C-alpha positions as YAML, in Angstrom:
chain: A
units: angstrom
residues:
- id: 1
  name: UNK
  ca: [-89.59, 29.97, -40.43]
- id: 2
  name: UNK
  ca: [-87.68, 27.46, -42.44]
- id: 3
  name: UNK
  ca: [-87.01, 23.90, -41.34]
- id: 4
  name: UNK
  ca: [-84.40, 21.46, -42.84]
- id: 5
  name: UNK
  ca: [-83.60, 18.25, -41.12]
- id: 6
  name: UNK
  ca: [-81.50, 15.36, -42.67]
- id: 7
  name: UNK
  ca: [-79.42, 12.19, -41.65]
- id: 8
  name: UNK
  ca: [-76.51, 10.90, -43.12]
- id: 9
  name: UNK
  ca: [-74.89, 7.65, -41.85]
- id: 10
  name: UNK
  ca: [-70.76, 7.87, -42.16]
- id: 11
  name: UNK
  ca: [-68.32, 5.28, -41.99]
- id: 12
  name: UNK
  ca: [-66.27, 6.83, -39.02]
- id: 13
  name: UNK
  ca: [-66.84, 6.68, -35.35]
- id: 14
  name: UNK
  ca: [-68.48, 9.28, -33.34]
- id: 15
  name: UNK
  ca: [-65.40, 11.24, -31.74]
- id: 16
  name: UNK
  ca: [-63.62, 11.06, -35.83]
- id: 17
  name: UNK
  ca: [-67.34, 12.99, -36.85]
- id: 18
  name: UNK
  ca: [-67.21, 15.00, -33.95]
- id: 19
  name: UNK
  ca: [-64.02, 16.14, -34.46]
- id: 20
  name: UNK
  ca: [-63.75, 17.05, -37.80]
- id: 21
  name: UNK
  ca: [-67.73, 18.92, -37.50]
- id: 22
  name: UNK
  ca: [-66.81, 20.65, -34.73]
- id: 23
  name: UNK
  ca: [-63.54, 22.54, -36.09]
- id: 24
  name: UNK
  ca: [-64.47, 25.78, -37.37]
- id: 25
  name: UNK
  ca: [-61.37, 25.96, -39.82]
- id: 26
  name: UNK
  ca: [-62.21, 22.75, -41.53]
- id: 27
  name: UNK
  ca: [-65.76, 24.37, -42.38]
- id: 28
  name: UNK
  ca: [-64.65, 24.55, -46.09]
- id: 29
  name: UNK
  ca: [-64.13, 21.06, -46.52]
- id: 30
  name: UNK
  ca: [-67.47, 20.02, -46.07]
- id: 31
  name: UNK
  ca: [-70.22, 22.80, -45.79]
- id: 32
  name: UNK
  ca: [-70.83, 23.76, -49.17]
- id: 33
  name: UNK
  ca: [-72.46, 27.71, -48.32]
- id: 34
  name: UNK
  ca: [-69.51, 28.41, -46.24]
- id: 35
  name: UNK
  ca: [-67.09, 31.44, -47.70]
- id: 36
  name: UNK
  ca: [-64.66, 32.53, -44.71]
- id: 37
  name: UNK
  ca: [-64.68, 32.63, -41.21]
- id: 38
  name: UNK
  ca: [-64.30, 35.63, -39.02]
- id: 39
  name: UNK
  ca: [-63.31, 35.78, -35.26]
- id: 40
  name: UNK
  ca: [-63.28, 31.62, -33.38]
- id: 41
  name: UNK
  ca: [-62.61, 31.56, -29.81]
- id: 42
  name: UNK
  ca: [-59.60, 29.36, -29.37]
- id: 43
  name: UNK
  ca: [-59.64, 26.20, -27.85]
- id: 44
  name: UNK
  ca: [-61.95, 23.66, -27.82]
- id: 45
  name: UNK
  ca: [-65.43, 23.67, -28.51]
- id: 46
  name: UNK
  ca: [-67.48, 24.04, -25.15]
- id: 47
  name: UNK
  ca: [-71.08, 25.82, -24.29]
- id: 48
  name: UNK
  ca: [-70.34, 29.51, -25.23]
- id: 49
  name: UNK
  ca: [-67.92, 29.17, -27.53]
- id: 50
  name: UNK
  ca: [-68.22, 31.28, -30.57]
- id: 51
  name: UNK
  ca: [-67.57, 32.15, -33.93]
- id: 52
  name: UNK
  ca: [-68.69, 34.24, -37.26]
- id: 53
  name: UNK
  ca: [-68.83, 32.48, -40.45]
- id: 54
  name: UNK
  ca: [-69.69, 34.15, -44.06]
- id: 55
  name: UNK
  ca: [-72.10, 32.00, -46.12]
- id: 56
  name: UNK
  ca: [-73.59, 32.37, -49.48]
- id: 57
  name: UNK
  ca: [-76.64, 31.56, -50.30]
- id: 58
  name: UNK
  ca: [-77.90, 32.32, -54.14]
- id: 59
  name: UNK
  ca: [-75.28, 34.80, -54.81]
- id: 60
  name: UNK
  ca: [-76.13, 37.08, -51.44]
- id: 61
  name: UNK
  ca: [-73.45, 36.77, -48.88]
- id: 62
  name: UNK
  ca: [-74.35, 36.69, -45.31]
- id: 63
  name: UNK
  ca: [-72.62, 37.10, -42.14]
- id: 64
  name: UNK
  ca: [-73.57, 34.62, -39.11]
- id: 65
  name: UNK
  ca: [-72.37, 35.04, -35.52]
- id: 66
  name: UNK
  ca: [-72.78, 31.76, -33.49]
- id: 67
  name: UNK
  ca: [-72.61, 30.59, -30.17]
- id: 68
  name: UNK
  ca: [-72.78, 27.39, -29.27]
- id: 69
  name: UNK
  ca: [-75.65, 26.96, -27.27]
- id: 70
  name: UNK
  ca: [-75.52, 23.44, -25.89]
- id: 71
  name: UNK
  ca: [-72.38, 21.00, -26.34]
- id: 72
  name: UNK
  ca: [-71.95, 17.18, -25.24]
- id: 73
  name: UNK
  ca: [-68.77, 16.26, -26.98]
- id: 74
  name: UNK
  ca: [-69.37, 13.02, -29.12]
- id: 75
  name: UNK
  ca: [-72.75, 13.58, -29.00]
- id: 76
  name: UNK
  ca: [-74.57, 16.50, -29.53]
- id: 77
  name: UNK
  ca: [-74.16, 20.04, -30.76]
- id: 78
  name: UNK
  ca: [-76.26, 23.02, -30.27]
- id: 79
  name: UNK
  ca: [-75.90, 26.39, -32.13]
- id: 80
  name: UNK
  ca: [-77.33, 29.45, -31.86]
- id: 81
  name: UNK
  ca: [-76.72, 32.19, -35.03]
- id: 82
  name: UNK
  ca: [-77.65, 36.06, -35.65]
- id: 83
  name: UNK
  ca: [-77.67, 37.19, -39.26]
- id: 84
  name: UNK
  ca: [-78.85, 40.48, -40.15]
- id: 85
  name: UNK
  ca: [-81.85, 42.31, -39.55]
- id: 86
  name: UNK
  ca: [-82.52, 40.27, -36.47]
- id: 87
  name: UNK
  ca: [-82.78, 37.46, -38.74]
- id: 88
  name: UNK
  ca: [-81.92, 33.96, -36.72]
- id: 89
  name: UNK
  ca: [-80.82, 30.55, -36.76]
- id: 90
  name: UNK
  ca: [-80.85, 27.52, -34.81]
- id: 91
  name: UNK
  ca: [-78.69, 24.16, -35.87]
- id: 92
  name: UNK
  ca: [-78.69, 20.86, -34.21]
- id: 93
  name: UNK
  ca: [-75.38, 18.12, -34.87]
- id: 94
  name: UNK
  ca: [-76.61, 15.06, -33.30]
- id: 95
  name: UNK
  ca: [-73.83, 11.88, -33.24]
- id: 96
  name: UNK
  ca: [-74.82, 8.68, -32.46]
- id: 97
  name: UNK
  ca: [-73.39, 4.86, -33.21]
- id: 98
  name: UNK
  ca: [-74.32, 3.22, -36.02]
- id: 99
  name: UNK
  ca: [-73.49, -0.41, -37.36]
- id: 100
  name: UNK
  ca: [-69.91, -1.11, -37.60]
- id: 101
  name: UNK
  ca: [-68.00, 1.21, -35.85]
- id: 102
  name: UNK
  ca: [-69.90, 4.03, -37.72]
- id: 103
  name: UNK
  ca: [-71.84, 7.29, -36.75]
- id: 104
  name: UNK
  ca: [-75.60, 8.69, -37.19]
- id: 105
  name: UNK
  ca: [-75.44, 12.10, -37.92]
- id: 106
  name: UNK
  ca: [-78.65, 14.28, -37.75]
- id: 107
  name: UNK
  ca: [-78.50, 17.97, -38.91]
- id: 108
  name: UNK
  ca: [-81.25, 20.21, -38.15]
- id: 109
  name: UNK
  ca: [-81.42, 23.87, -39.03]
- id: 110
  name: UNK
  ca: [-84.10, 26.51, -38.16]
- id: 111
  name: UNK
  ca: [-84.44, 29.77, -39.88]
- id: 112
  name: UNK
  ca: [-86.42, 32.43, -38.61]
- id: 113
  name: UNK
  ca: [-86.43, 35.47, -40.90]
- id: 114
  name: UNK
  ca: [-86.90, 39.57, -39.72]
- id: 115
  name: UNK
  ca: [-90.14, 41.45, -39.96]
- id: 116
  name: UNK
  ca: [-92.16, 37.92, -39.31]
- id: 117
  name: UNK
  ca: [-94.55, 36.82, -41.35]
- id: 118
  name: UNK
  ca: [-93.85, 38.85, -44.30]
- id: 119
  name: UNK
  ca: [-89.98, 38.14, -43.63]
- id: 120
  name: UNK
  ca: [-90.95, 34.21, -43.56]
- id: 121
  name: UNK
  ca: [-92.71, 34.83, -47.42]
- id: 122
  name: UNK
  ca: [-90.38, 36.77, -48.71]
- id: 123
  name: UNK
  ca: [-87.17, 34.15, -47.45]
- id: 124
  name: UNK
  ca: [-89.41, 31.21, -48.73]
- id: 125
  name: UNK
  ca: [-90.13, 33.12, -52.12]
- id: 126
  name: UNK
  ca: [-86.04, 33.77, -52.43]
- id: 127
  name: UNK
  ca: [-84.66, 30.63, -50.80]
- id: 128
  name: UNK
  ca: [-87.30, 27.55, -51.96]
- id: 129
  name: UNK
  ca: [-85.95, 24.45, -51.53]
- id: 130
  name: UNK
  ca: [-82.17, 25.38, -51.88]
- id: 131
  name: UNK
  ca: [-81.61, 25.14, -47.96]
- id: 132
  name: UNK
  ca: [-82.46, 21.26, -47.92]
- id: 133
  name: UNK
  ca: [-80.31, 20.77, -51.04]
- id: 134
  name: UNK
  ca: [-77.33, 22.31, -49.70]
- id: 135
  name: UNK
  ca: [-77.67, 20.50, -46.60]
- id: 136
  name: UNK
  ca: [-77.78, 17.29, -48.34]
- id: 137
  name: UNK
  ca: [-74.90, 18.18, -50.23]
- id: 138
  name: UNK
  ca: [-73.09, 19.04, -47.71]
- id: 139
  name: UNK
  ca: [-73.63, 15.95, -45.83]
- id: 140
  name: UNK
  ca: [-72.66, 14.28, -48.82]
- id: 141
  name: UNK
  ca: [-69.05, 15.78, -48.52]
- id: 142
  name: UNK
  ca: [-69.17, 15.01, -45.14]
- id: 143
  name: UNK
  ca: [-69.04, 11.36, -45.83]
- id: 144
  name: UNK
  ca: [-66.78, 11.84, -48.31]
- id: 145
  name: UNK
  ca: [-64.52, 13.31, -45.90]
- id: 146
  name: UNK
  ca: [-64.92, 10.37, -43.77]
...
């Protein structure tokens, strides 16, 4: 299993943060793995809602189905991905105020590789520390963005 957490703090409040995170076709701008999305349920996001999104991570693309697991609008942000081969992932937004109008945001990400312990090896032999950079990276748009 594979753990990245990070915090960014962004000079927008939490609904602006929430809103733009929480749009599936504004993905691009910020997430810096994303390729393409497939199939998003229309409307707005709510517990069940799902999507498939394409990433890329060192040069092997990857296909992610997601349902969002737990949803407080503003707030907080559960999802709940299937790559393949079984292989798993759980991400966490969390919003909350920070000085000045701003927001908090926390970003956790699980990833639990196939074929368990010798999955786990061979994902941290491929992967290393690349999953923490791109998060941080992609944070970094984030704010950017904000």
């Amino acid at each position: 299993m594979s753990v990245v957490e990070t915090t960014i703090d962004l000079g927008a409040p939490p609904q602006t943060v929430w809103d733009l995170v929480m749009d599936p076709h504004r993905l691009h701008e910020w997430v810096t793995i994303h390729r393409r999305l497939g199939h998003v349920d229309s409307g707005p996001p709510r517990r069940g809602f799902e999507m498939e999104q394409v990433i890329n991570l060192r040069g092997v693309t990857i296909k992610v189905s997601w349902t969002l697991a737990d949803c407080r609008p503003g707030e907080l942000a559960v999802w709940e991905g299937r790559g393949p081969a079984r292989s798993t992932a759980h991400t966490e937004y969390r919003l909350s105020p920070a000085g000045d109008g701003g927001t908090r945001f926390a970003y956790r990400n699980e990833f639990i590789a196939p074929l368990g312990p010798l999955g786990a090896a061979v994902s941290r032999a491929l992967v290393g520390g690349i999953p923490r950079r791109e998060a941080d990276r992609s944070l970094d748009r984030l704010q950017a963005l904000v």
